Tab-separated table of C-alpha atoms and ligand atoms in Angstrom:
chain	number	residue	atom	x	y	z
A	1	UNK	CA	0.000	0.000	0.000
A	2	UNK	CA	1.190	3.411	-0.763
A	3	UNK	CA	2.419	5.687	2.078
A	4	UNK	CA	-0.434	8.243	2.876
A	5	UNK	CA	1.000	12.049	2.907
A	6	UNK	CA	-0.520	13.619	5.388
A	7	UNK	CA	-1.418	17.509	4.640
A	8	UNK	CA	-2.729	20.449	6.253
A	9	UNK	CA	-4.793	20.804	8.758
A	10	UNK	CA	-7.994	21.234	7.643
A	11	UNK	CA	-10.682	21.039	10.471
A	12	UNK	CA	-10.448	20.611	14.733
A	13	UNK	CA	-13.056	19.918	16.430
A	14	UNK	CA	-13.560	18.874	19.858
A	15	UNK	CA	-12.580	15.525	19.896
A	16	UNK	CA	-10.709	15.187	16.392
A	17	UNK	CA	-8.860	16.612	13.660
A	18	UNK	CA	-8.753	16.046	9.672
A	19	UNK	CA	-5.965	17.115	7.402
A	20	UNK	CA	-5.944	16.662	3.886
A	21	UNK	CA	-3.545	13.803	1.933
A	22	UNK	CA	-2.257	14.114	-1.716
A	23	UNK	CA	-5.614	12.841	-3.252
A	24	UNK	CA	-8.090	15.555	-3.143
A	25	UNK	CA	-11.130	13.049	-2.605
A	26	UNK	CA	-8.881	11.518	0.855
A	27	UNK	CA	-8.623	12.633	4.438
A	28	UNK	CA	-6.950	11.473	7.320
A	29	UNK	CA	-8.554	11.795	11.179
A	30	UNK	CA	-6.742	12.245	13.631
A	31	UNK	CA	-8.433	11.188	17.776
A	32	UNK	CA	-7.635	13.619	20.352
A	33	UNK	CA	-7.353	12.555	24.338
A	34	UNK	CA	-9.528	15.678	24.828
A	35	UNK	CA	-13.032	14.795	26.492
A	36	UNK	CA	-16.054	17.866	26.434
A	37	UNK	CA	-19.324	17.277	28.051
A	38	UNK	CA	-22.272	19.644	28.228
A	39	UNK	CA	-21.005	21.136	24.658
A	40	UNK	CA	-17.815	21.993	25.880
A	41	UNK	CA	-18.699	23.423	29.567
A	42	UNK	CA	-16.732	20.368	31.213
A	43	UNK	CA	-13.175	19.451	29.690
A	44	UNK	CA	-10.525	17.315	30.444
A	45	UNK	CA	-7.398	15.833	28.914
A	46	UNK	CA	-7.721	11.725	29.491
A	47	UNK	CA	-4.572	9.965	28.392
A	48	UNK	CA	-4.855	7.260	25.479
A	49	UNK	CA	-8.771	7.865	24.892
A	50	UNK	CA	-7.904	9.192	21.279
A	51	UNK	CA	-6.117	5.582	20.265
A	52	UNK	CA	-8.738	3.982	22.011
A	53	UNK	CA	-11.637	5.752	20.152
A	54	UNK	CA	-9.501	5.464	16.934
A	55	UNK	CA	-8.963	1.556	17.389
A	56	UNK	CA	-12.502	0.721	18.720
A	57	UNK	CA	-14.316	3.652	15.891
A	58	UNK	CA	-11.862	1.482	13.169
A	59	UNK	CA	-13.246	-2.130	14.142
A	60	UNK	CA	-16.882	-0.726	14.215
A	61	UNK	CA	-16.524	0.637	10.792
A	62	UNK	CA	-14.660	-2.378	9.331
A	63	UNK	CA	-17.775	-4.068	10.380
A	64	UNK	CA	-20.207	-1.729	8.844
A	65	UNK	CA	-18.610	-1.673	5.562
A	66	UNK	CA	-18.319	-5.438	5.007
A	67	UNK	CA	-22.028	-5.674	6.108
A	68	UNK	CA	-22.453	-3.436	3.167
A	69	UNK	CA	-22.976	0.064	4.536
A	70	UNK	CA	-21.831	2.970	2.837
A	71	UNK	CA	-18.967	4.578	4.879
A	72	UNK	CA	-16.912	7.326	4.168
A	73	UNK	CA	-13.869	4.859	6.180
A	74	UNK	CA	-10.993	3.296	3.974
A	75	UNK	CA	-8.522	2.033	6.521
A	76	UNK	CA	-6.853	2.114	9.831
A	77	UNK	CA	-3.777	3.919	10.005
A	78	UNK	CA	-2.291	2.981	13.362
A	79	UNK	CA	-1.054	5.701	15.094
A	80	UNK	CA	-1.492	7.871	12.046
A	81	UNK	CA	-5.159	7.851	11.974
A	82	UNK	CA	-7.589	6.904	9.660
A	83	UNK	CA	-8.308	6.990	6.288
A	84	UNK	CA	-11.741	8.498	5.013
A	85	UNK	CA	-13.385	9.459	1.724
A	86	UNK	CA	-13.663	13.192	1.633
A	87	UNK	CA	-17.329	13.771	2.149
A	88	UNK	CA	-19.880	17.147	2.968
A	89	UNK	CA	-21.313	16.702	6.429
A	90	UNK	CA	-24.954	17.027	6.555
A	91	UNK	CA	-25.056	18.915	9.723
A	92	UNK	CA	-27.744	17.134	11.833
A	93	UNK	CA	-27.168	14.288	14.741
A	94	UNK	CA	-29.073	11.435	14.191
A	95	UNK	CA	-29.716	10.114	17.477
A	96	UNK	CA	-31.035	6.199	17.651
A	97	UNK	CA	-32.539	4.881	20.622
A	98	UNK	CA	-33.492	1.473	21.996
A	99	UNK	CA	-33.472	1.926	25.885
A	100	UNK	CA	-34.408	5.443	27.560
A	101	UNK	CA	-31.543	7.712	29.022
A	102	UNK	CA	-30.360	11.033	29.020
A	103	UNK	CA	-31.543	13.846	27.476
A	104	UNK	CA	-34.875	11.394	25.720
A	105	UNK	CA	-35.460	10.252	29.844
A	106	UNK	CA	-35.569	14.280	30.895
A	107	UNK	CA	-37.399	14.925	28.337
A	108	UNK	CA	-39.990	13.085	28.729
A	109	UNK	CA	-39.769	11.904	32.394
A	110	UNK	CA	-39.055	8.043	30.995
A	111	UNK	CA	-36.723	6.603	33.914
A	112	UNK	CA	-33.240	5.505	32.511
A	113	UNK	CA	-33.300	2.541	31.654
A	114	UNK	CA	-36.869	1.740	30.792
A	115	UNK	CA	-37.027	-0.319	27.310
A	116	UNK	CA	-38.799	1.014	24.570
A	117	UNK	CA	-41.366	-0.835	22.420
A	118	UNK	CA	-39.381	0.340	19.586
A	119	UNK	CA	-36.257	2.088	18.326
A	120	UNK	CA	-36.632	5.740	17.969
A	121	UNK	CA	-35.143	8.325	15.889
A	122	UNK	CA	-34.594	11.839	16.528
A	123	UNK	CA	-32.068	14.270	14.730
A	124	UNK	CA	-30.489	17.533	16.406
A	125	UNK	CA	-29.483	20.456	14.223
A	126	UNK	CA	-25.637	20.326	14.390
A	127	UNK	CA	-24.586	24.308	15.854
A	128	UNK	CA	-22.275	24.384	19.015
A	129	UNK	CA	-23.591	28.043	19.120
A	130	UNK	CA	-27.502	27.248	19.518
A	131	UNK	CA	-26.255	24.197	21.333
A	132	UNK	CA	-27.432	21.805	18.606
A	133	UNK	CA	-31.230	22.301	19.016
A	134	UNK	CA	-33.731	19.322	18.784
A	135	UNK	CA	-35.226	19.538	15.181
A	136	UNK	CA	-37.865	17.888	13.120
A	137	UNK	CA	-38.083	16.702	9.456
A	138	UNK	CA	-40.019	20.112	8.734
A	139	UNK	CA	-37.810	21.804	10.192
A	140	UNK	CA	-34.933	20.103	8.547
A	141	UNK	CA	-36.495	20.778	5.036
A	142	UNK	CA	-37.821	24.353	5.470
A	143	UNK	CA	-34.365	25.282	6.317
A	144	UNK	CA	-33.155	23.397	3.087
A	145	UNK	CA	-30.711	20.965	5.357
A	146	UNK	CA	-31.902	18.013	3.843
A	147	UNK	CA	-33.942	16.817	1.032
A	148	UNK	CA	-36.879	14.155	1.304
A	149	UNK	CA	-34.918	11.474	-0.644
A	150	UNK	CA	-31.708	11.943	1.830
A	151	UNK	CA	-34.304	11.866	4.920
A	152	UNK	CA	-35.241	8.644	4.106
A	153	UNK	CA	-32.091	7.474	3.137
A	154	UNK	CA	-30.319	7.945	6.575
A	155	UNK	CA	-33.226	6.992	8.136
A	156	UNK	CA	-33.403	3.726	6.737
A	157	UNK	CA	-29.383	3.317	7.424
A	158	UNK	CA	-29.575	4.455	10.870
A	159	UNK	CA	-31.872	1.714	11.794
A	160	UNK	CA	-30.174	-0.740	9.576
A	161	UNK	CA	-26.623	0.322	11.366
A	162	UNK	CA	-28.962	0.360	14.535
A	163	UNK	CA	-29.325	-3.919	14.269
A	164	UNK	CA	-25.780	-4.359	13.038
A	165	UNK	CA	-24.446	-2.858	15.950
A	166	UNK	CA	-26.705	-3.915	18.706
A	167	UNK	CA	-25.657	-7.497	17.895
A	168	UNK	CA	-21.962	-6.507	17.402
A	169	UNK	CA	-22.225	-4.941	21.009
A	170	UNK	CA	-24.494	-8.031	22.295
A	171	UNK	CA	-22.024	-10.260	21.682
A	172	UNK	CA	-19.249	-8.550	23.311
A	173	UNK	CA	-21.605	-8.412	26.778
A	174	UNK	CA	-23.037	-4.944	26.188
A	175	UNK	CA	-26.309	-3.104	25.905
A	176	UNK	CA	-26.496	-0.613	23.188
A	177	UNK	CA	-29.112	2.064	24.611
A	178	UNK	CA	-28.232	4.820	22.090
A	179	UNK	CA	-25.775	6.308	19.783
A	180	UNK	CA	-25.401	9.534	17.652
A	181	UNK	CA	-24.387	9.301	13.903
A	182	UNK	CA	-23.615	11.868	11.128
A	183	UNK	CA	-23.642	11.538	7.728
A	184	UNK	CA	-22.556	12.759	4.715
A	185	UNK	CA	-22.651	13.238	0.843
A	186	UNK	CA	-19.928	11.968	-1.743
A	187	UNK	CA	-20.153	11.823	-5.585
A	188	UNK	CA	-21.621	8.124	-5.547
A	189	UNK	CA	-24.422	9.118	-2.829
A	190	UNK	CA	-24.822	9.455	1.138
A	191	UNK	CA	-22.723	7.722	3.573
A	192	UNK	CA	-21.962	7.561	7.289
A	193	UNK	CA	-19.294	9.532	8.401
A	194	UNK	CA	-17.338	10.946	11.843
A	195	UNK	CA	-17.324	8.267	14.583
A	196	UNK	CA	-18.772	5.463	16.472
A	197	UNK	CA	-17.290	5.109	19.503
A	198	UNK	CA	-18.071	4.978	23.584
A	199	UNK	CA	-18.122	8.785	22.978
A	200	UNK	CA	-21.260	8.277	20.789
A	201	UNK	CA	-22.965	5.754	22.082
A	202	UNK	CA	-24.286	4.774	25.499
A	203	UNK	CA	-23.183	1.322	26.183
A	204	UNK	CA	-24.033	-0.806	29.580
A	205	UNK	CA	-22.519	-4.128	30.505
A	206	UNK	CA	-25.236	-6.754	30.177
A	207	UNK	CA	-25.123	-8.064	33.290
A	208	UNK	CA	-24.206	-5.182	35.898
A	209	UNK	CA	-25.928	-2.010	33.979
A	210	UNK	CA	-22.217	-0.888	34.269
A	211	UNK	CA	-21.610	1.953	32.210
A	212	UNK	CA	-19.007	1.784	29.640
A	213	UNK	CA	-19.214	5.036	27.807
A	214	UNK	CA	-19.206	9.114	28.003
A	215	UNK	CA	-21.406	8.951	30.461
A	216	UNK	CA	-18.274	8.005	32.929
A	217	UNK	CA	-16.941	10.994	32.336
A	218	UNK	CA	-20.283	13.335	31.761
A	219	UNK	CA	-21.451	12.042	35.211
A	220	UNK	CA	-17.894	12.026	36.756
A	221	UNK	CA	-18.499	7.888	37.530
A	222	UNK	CA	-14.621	7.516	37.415
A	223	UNK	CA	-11.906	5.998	35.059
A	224	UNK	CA	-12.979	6.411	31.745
A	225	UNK	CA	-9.976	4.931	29.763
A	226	UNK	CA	-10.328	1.920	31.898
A	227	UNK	CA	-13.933	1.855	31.043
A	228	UNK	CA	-12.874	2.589	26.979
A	229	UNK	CA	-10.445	0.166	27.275
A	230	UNK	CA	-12.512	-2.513	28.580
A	231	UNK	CA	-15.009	-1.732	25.289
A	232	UNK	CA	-12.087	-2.340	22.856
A	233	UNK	CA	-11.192	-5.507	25.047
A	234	UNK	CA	-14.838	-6.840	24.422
A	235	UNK	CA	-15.453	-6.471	20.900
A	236	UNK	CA	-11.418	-7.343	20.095
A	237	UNK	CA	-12.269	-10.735	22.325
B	301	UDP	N1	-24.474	12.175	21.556
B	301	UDP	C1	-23.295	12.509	20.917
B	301	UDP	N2	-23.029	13.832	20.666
B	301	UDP	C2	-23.866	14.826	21.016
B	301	UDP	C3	-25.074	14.494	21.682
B	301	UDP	C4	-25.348	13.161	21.934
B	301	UDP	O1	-22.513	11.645	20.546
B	301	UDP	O2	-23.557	16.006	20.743
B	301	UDP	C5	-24.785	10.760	21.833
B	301	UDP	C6	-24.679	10.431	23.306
B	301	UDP	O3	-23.380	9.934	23.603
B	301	UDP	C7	-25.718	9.362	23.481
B	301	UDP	C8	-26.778	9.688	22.424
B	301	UDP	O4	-26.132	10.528	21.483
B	301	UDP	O5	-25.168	8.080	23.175
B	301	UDP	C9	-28.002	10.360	22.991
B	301	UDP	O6	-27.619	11.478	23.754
B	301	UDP	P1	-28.726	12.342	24.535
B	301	UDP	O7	-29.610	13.021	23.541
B	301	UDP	O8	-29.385	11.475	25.544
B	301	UDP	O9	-27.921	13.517	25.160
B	301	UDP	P2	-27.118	13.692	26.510
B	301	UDP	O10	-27.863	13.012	27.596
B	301	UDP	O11	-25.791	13.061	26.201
B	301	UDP	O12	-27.064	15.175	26.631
């Protein structure tokens, strides 16, 4: 395989970093050990949660594209990254659920925890400024985010992705209550694109209700490396 060149900085976010390669249509993204809760009100540095979240987002994704799932991931690049398809970022969050928690269980007063009869959907209008409102199809389409066709198109993947990775996470010992994806456009149509990782997703150990995700650090429950760690350890097993 050809040596990657890795280019300038394009993008940094809170949690990761793209710079550009020597084929326009390639990025690399970089993990950062920075963790940001409550859209950036609580920060911390956590050593080795970037390799973690690269290595764990990496296997996830390998999964997802040999299920057939268009990705904007080409490879792992060890410590260098990964390797994506250049794509436009739609900016909404698609948030799946299967098991109330969070923001869905304050909502709407469901205790965490409670199953629901069925997986939900909901997608947040991506703007650190407005602190990425809640916002509905109408919504999405009045303000020209989205058209009908794409809608329905990461609709139908997030659910799809939804029982592909509840059985990946199931067989590894863990729950998979929720997760947030993004996705985004390339010449040959929409894919998924940014990460899947414990910083997306809630994730409790079968057995215990332990929590192996964000939430360690959002709710200050303790070691959250240990806790990433311990996710990579599962679904590596
Ligand atoms: N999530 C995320 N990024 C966000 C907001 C949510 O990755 O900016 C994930 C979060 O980790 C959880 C799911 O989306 O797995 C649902 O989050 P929720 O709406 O319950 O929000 P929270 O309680 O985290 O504020």
């Amino acid at each position: 395989m050809e040596p990657v060149i890795i280019g300038d900085k394009l993008y940094e976010g809170k949690a990761k970093a793209v710079y550009a390669t020597g084929d326009p249509d390639v990025r690399v993204i970089k993990y950062k050990d920075s963790a940001t809760a409550g859209n950036g009100a609580r920060k911390a540095e956590i050593a080795g949660k970037g390799e973690l979240n690269r290595r764990i987002c990496s296997k996830i994704f390998t999964m997802l594209n040999n299920a057939g799932i268009p990705t904007h991931f080409i490879r792992d690049l060890g410590e260098d990254g990964q390797l994506v398809k250049k794509c436009a970022i739609i900016p909404l969050e698609v948030i799946v659920r299967n098991v109330a928690a969070g923001s869905f269980s304050a909502r709407f007063g469901v205790p965490e925890g409670a199953a629901l009869s069925r997986p939900t959907l909901e997608y947040c209008y991506k703007d650190d400024a407005l602190g990425d409102p809640m916002i509905n199809d109408y919504h999405i389409k009045a303000l020209g985010l989205a058209s009908d066709g794409e809608l329905a198109e990461t609709a139908r993947l997030s659910f799809e992705i939804n029982e592909l990775l509840s059985a990946y996470f199931r067989k590894a010992g863990l729950r998979l209550v929720d997760f947030k994806l993004e996705f985004g456009r390339t010449p040959d149509g929409i894919a998924l694109a940014d990460e899947i990782s414990p910083d997306t997703c809630r994730l409790w150990d079968m057995e215990t209700n332990a929590k192996l995700d964000k939430d360690v650090f959002r709710r200050g429950l303790g070691d959250l490396a240990g806790a990433y760690a311990e996710v990579l350890r599962r679904i590596s097993g």
